[in-house]
Short mmCIF file of C-alpha atoms (C1' of nucleotides) in Angstrom, two decimals:
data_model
loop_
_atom_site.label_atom_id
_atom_site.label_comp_id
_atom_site.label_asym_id
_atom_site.label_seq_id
_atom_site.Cartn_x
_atom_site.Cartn_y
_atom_site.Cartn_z
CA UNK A 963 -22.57 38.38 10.58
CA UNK A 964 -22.32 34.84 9.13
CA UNK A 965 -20.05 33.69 6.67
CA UNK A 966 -21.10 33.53 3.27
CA UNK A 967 -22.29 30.46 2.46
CA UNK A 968 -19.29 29.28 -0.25
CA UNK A 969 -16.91 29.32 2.76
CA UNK A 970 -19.14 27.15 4.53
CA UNK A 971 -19.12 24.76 2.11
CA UNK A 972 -15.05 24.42 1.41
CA UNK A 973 -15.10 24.75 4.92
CA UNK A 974 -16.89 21.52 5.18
CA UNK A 975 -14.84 19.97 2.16
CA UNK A 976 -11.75 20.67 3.65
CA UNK A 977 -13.21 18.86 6.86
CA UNK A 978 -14.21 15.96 5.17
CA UNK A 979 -10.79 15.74 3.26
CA UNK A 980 -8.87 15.83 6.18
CA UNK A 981 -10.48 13.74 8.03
CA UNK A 982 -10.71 11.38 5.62
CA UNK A 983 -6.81 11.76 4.07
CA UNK A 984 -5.81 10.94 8.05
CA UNK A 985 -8.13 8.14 8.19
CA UNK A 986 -7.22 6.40 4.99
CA UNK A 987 -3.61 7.58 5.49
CA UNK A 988 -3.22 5.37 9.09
CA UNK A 989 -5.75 2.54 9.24
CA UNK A 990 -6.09 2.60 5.39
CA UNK A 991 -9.01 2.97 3.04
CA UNK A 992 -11.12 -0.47 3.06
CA UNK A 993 -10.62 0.16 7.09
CA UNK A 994 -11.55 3.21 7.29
CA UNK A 995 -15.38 3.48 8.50
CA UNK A 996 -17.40 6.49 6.84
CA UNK A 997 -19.39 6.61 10.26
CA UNK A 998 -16.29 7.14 11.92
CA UNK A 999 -14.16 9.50 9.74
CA UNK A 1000 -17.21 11.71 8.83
CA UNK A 1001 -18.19 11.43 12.90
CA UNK A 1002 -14.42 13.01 13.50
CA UNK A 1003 -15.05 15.93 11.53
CA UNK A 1004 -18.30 16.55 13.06
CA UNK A 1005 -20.41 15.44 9.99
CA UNK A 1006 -22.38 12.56 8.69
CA UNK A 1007 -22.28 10.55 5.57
CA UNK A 1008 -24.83 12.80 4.31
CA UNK A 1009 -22.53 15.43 4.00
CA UNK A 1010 -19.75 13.31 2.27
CA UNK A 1011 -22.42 11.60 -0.38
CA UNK A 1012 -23.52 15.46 -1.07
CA UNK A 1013 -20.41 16.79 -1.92
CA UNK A 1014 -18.21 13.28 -3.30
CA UNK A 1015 -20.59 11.00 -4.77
CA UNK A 1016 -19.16 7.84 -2.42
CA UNK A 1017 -16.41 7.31 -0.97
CA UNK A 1018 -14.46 6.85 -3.70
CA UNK A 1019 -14.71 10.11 -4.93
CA UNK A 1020 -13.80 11.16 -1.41
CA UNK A 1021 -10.47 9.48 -2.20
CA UNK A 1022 -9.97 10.86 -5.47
CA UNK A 1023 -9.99 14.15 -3.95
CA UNK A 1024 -7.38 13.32 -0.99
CA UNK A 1025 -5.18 11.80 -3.46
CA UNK A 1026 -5.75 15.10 -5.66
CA UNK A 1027 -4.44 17.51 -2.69
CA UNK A 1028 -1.72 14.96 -1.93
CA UNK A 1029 -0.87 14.80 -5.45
CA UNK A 1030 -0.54 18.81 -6.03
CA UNK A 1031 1.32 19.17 -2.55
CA UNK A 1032 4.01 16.65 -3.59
CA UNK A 1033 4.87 18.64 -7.04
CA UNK A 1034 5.40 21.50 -5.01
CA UNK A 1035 7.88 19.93 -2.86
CA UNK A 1036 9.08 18.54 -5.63
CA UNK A 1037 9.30 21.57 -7.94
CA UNK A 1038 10.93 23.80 -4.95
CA UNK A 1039 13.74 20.85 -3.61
CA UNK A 1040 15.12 20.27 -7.42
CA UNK A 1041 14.81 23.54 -8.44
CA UNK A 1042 18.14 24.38 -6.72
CA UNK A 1043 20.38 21.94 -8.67
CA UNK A 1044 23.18 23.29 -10.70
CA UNK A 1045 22.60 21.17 -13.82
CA UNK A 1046 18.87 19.84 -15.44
CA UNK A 1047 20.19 16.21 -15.33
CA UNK A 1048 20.91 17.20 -10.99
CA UNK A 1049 17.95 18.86 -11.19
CA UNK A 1050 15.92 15.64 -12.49
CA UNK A 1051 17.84 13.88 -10.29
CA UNK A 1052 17.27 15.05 -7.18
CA UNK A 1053 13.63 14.96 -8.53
CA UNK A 1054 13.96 11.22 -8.32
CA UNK A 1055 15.12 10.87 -4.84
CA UNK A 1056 12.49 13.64 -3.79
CA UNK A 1057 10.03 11.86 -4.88
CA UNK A 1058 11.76 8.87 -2.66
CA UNK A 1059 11.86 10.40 0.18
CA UNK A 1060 8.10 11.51 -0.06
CA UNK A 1061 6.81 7.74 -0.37
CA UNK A 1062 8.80 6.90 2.85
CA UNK A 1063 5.89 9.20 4.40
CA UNK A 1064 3.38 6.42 5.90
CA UNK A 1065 0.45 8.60 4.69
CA UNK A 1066 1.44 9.00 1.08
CA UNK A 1067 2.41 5.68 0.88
CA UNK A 1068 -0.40 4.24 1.48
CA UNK A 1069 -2.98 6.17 -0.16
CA UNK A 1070 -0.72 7.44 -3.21
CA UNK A 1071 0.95 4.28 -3.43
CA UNK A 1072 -0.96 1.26 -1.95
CA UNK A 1073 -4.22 1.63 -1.73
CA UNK A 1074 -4.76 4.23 -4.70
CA UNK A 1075 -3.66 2.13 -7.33
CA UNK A 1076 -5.88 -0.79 -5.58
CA UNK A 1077 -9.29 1.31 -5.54
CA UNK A 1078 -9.31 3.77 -8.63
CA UNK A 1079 -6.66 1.84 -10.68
CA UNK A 1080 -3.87 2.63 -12.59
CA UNK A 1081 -2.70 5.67 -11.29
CA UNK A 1082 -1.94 7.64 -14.97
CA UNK A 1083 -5.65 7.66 -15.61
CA UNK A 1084 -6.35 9.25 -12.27
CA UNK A 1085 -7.91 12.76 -13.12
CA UNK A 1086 -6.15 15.70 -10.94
CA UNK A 1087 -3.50 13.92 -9.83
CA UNK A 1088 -0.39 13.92 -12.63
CA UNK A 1089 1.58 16.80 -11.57
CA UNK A 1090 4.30 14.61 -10.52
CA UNK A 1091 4.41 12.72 -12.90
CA UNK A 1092 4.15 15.95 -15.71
CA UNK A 1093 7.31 17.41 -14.63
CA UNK A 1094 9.32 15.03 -14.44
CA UNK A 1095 8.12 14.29 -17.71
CA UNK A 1096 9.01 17.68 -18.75
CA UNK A 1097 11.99 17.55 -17.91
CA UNK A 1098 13.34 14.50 -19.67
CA UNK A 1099 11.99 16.24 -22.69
CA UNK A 1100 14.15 18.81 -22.01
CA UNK A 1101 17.17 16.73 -21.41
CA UNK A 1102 16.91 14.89 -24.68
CA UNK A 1103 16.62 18.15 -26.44
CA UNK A 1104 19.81 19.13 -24.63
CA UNK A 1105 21.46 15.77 -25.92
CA UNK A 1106 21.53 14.26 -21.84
CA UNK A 1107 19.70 11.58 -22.24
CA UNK A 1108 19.18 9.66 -25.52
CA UNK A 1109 16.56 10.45 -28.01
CA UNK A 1110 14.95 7.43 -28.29
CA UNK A 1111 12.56 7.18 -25.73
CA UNK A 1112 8.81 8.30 -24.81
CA UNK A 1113 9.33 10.78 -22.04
CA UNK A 1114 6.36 9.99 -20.28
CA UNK A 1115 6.43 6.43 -20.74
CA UNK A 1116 10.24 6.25 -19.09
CA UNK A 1117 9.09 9.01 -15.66
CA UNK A 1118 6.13 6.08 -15.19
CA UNK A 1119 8.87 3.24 -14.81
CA UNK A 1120 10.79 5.29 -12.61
CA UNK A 1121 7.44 6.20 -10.67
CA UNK A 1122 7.41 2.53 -10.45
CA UNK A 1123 10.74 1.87 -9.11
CA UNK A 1124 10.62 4.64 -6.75
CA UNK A 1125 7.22 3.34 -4.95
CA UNK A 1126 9.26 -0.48 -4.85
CA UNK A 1127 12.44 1.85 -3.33
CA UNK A 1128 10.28 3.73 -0.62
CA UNK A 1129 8.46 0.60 0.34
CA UNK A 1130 11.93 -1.30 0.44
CA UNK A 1131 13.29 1.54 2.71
CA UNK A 1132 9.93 1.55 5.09
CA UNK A 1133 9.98 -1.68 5.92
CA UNK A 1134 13.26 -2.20 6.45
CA UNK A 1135 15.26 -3.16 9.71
CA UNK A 1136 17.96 -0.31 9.06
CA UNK A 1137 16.20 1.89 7.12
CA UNK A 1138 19.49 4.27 7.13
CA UNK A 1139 21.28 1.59 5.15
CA UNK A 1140 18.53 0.26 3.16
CA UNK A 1141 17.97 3.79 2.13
CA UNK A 1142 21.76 4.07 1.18
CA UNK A 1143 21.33 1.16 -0.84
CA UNK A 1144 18.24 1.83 -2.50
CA UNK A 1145 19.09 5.21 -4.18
CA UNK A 1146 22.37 3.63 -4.73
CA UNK A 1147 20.96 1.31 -6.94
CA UNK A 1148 18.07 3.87 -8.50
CA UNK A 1149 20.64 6.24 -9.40
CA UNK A 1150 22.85 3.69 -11.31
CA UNK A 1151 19.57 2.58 -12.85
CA UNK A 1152 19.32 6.24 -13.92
CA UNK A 1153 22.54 6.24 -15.34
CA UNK A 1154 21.14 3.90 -18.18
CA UNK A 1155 19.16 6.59 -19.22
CA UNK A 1156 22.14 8.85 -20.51
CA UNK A 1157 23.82 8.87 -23.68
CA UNK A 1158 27.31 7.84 -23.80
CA UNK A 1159 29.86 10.49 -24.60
CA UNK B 146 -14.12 -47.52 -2.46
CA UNK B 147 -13.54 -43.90 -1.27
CA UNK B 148 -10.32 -41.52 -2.73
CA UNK B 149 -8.44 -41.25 0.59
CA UNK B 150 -9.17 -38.44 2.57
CA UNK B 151 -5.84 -36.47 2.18
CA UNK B 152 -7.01 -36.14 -1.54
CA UNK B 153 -10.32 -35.33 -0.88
CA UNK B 154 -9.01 -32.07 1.16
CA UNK B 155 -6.07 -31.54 -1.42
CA UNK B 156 -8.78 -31.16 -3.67
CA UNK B 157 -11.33 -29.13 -1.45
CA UNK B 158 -8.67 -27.03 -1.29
CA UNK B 159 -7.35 -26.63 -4.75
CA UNK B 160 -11.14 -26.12 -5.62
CA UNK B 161 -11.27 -22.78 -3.15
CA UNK B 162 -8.10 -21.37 -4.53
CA UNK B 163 -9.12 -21.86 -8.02
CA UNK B 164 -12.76 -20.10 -7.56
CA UNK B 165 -10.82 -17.25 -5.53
CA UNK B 166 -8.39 -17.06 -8.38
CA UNK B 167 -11.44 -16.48 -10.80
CA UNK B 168 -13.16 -14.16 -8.83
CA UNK B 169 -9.78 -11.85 -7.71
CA UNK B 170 -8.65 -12.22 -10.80
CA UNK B 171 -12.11 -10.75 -12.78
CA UNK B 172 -14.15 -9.04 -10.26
CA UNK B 173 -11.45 -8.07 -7.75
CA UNK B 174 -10.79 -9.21 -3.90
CA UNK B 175 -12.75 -6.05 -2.64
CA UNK B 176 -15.62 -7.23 -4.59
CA UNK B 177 -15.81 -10.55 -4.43
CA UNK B 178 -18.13 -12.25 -2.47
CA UNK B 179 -16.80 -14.78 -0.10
CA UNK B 180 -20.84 -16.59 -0.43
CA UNK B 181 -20.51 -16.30 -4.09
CA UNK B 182 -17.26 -18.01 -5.27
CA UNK B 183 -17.64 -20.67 -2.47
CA UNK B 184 -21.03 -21.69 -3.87
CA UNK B 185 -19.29 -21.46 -7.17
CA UNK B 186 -17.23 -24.28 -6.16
CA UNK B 187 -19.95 -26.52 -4.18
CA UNK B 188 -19.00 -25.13 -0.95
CA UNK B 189 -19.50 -22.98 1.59
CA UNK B 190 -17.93 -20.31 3.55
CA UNK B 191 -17.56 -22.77 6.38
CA UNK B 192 -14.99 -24.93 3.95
CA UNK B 193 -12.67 -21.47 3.76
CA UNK B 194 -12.62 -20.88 7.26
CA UNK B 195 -11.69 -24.26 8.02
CA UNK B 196 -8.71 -24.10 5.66
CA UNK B 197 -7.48 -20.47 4.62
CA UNK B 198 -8.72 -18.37 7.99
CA UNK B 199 -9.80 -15.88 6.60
CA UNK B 200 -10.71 -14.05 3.35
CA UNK B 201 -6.91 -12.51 3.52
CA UNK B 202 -5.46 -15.99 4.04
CA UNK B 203 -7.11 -17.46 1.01
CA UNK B 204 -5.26 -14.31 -1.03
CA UNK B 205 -2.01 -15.61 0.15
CA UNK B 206 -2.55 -19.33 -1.15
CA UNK B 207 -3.55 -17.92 -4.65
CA UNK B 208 -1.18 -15.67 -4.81
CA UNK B 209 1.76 -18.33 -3.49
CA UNK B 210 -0.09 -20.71 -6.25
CA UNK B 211 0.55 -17.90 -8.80
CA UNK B 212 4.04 -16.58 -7.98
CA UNK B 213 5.20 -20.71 -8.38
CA UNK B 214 3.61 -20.44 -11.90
CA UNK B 215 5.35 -17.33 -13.03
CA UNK B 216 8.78 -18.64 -11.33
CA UNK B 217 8.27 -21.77 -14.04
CA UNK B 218 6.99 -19.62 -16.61
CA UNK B 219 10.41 -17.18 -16.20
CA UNK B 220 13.20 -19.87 -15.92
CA UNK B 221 11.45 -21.69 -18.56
CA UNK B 222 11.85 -18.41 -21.28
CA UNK B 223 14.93 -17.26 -20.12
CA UNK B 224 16.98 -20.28 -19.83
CA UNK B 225 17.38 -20.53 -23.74
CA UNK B 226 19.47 -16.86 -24.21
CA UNK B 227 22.81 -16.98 -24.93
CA UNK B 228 24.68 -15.14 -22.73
CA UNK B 229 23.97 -14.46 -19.07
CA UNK B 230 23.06 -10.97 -19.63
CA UNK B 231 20.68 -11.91 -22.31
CA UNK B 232 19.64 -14.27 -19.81
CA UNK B 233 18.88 -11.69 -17.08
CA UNK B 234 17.22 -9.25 -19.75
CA UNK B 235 14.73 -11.93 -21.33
CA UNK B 236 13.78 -12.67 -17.67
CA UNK B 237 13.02 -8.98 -16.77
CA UNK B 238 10.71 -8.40 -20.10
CA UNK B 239 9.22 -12.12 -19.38
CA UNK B 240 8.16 -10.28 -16.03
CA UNK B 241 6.57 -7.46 -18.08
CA UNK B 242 4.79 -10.41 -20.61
CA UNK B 243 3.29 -11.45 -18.09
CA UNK B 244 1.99 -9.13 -15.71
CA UNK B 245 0.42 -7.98 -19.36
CA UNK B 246 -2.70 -10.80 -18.54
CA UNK B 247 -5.14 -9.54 -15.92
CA UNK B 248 -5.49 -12.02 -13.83
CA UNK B 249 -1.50 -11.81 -12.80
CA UNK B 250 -2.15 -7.38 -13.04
CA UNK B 251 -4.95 -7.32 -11.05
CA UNK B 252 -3.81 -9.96 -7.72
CA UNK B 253 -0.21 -9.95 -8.09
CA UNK B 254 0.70 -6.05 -8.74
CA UNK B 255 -2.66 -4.18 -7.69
CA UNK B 256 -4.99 -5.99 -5.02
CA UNK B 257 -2.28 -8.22 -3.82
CA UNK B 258 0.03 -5.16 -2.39
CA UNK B 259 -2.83 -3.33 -0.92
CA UNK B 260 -4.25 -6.24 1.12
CA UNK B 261 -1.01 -8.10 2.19
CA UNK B 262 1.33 -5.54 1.76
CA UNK B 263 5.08 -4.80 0.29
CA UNK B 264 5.00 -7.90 -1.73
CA UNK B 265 9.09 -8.02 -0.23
CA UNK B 266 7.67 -9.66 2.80
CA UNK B 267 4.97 -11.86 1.25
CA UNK B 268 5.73 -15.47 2.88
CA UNK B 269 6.24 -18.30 0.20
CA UNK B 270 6.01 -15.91 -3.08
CA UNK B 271 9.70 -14.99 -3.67
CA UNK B 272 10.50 -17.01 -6.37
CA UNK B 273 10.39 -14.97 -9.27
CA UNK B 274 12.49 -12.41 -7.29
CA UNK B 275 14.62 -14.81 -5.79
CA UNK B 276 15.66 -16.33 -9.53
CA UNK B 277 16.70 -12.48 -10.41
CA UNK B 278 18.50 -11.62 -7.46
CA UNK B 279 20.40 -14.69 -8.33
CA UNK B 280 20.72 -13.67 -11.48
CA UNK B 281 21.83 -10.88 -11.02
CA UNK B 282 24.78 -11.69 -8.26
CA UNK B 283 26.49 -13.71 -10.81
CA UNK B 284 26.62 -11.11 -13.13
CA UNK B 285 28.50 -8.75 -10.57
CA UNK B 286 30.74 -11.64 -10.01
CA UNK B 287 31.28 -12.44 -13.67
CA UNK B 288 32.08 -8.17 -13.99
CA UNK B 289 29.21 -8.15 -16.42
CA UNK B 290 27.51 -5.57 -13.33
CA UNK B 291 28.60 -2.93 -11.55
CA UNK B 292 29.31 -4.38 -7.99
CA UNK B 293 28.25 -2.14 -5.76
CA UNK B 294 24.75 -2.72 -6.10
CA UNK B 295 22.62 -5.00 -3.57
CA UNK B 296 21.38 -7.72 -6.18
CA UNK B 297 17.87 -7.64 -4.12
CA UNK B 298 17.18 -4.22 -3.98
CA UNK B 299 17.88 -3.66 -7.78
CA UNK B 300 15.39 -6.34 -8.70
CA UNK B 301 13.18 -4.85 -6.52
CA UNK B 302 13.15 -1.95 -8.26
CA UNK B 303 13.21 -3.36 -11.60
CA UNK B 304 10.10 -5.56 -10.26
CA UNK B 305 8.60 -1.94 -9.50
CA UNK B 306 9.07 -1.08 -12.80
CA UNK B 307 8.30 -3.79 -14.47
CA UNK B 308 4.68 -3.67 -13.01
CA UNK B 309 4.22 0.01 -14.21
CA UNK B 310 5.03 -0.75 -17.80
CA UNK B 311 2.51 -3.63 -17.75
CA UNK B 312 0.15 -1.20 -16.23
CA UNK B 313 0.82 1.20 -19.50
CA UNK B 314 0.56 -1.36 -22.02
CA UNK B 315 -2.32 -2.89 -20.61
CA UNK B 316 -4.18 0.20 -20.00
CA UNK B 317 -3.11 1.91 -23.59
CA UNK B 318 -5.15 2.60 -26.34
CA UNK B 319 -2.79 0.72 -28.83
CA UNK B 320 -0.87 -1.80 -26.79
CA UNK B 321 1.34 -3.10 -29.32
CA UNK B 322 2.94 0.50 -30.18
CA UNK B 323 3.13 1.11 -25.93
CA UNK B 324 4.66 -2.19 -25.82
CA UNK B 325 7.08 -1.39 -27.49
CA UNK B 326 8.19 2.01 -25.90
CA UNK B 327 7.59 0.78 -22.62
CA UNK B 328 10.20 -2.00 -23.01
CA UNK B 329 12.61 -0.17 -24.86
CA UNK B 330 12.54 2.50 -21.84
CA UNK B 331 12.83 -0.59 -19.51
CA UNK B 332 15.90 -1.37 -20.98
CA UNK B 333 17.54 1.25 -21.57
CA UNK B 334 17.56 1.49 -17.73
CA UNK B 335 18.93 -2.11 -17.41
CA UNK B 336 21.87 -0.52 -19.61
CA UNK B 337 22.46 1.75 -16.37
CA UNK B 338 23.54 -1.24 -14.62
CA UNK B 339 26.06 -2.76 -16.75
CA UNK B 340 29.93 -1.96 -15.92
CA UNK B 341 31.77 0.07 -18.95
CA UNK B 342 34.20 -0.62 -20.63
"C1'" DA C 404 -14.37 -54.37 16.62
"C1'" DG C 405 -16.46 -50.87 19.26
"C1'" DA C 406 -15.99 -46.59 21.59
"C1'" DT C 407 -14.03 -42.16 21.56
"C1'" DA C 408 -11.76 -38.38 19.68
"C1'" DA C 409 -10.66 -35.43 15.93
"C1'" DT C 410 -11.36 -33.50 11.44
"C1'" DT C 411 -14.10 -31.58 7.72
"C1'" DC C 412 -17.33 -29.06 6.33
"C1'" DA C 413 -22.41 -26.82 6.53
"C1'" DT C 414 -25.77 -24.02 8.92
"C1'" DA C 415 -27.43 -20.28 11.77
"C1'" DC C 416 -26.99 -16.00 13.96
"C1'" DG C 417 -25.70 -11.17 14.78
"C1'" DC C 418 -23.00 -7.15 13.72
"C1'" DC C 419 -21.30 -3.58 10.94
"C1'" DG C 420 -20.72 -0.82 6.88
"C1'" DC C 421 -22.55 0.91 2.80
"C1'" DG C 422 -25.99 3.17 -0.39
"C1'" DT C 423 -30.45 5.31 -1.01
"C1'" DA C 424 -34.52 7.58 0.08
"C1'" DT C 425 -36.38 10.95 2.76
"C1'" DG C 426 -36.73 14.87 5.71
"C1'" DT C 427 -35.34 19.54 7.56
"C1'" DC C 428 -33.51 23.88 7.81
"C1'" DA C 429 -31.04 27.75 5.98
"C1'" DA C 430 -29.88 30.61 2.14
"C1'" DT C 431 -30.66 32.51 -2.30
"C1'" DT C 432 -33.64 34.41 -5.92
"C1'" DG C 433 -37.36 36.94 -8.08
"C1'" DC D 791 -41.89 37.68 1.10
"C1'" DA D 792 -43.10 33.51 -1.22
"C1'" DA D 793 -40.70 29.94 -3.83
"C1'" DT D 794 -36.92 27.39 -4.86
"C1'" DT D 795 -32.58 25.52 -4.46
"C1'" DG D 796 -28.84 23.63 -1.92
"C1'" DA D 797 -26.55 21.57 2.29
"C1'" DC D 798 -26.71 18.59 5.28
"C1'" DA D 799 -28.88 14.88 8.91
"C1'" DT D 800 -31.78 10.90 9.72
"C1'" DA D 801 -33.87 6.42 8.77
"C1'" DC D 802 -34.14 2.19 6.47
"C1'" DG D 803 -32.75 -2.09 4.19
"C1'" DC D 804 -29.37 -5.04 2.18
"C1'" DG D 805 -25.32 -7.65 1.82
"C1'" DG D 806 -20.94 -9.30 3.51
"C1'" DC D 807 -18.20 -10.88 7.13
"C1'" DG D 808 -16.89 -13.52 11.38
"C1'" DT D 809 -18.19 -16.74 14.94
"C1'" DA D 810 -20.60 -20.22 17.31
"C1'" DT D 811 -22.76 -24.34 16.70
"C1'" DG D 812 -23.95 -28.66 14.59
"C1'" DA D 813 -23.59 -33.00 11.82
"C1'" DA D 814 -21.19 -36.50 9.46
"C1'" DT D 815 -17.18 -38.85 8.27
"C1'" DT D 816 -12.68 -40.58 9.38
"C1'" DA D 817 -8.78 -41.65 12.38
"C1'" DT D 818 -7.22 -43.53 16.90
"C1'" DC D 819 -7.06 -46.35 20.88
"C1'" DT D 820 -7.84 -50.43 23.68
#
DNA sequence: AGATAATTCATACGCCGCGTATGTCAATTG
DNA sequence: CAATTGACATACGCGGCGTATGAATTATCT
């Protein structure tokens, strides 16, 4: 008794992803030989050309899982603050601590935005970004944070500072006290964002 | 009689970094051909070789030409504002003005970061940050900023997010009206920074 | 000044990675 | 049980990169 055949095939585009999303993720994506990645998983390019088009497409989909995975972790850390404006918060310095991770760095952060461009126009891979944008929607309804801005517009700049923070804390001597310093500084940046009493 | 030779280099050289620019700056480092943009300047790949290294090492004299450019470009804006906080906000939106023009998107903020890495330890292309930092210590001392911020990290972070709002306006389907909301969300989180009252 | 060394670039070669075209085998469909 | 579709592997050619080599000009030394 075989398996069916639809098994076989997420089977074999789960292998590809992972392979790839480790390869990409350590000796990055312009290093990162399809021979060799496709070889690891016990496949060929054929395979990978069948089922993603090239190898960009192949990224698009590891940045896709990466992308849901990281709103999860996101979604169940912050969910535990007392207050929305904690609770957005700590979805700030989540999302921090995630880009110290030498794998999502890279591809989410690095080389990403390098191969398939600005990452808002990536296709499957805003979930991040949506809730936080949700919830600074929410805030300004609430009267938190003032009225005036575009909700989505404001979680990309703070996307942005975040990746600059992570990178600052990864490469860093003392990362312990770069970190310190970092969300010091991204927190009183958020601060900006509230309206005065 | 002959230029001397010290010119003749100075300008073999200026010649490679200016067809590099072109192509990085249009085309893309990943897709530029090395062949191509040589030839495009009467030379050969042999010429780079001799003076850059490699194709990486020619990336890092354009993009050390470049940052000296927007260093001038910066000072040159933000020098005439009033006060010193003025001062320090013209130079942050400056930033955003011009990582609005392609060339300075594409090798400075996208194709730069992914070859060479955090742009933090780029050798010889600090300037723009270095003026902010600057900047920005003299406001803490001045009690214009809250002090217990590291001057660099901030402006890395507001570098971080200057780059994603020039990465929304330039991507947007009406530029001028995400122009606007992208730098009124920019700073509104400079506000965060300044001491109350 | 003449010989030698060093520098500046061009040319030639081989390797590797990518994309496509083609082939093969299994699984589905009627 | 044919016929067809889909899932991969294999084979081929092209282009880009790096290096090794070569040639021509300029600097250096006696």
């Amino acid at each position: 008794m075989h398996k069916p055949r639809k098994d076989m095939i997420a089977e074999t585009r789960a292998k590809l992803i992972a392979a790839a999303r480790h390869a990409f993720g350590t000796i990055g994506y312009a290093e990162a030989s399809m021979d060799d990645f496709t070889a690891s998983a016990g496949l060929t390019r054929g395979a990978l050309y069948h089922h993603f088009g090239d190898k960009k497409g192949l990224l698009q989909a590891v940045i896709a899982e990466i992308d849901g995975e990281m709103a999860l972790r996101v979604n169940e850390v912050a969910s535990k603050a007392p207050t929305r404006w904690q609770h957005f918060v700590d979805e700030c310095t989540t999302y921090i601590e995630m880009a110290l991770e030498p794998e999502i760095q890279r591809i989410m952060f690095r080389d990403g935005p390098a191969v398939l461009g600005d990452p808002a126009q990536w296709p499957n891979a805003n979930a991040c970004t949506a809730s936080m944008t949700e919830h600074l929607t929410r805030l300004q309804e609430e009267g938190v944070v003032v009225p005036e801005l575009d909700p989505e517009t404001t979680s990309r700049l703070i996307n942005g500072a975040s990746s600059q923070a992570a990178q600052r804390i990864a490469n860093s001597k003392d990362p312990e006290a770069t970190s310190k310093k970092a969300i010091a500084a991204f927190k009183q940046l958020l601060e900006g964002l509230r309206k005065k009493p």
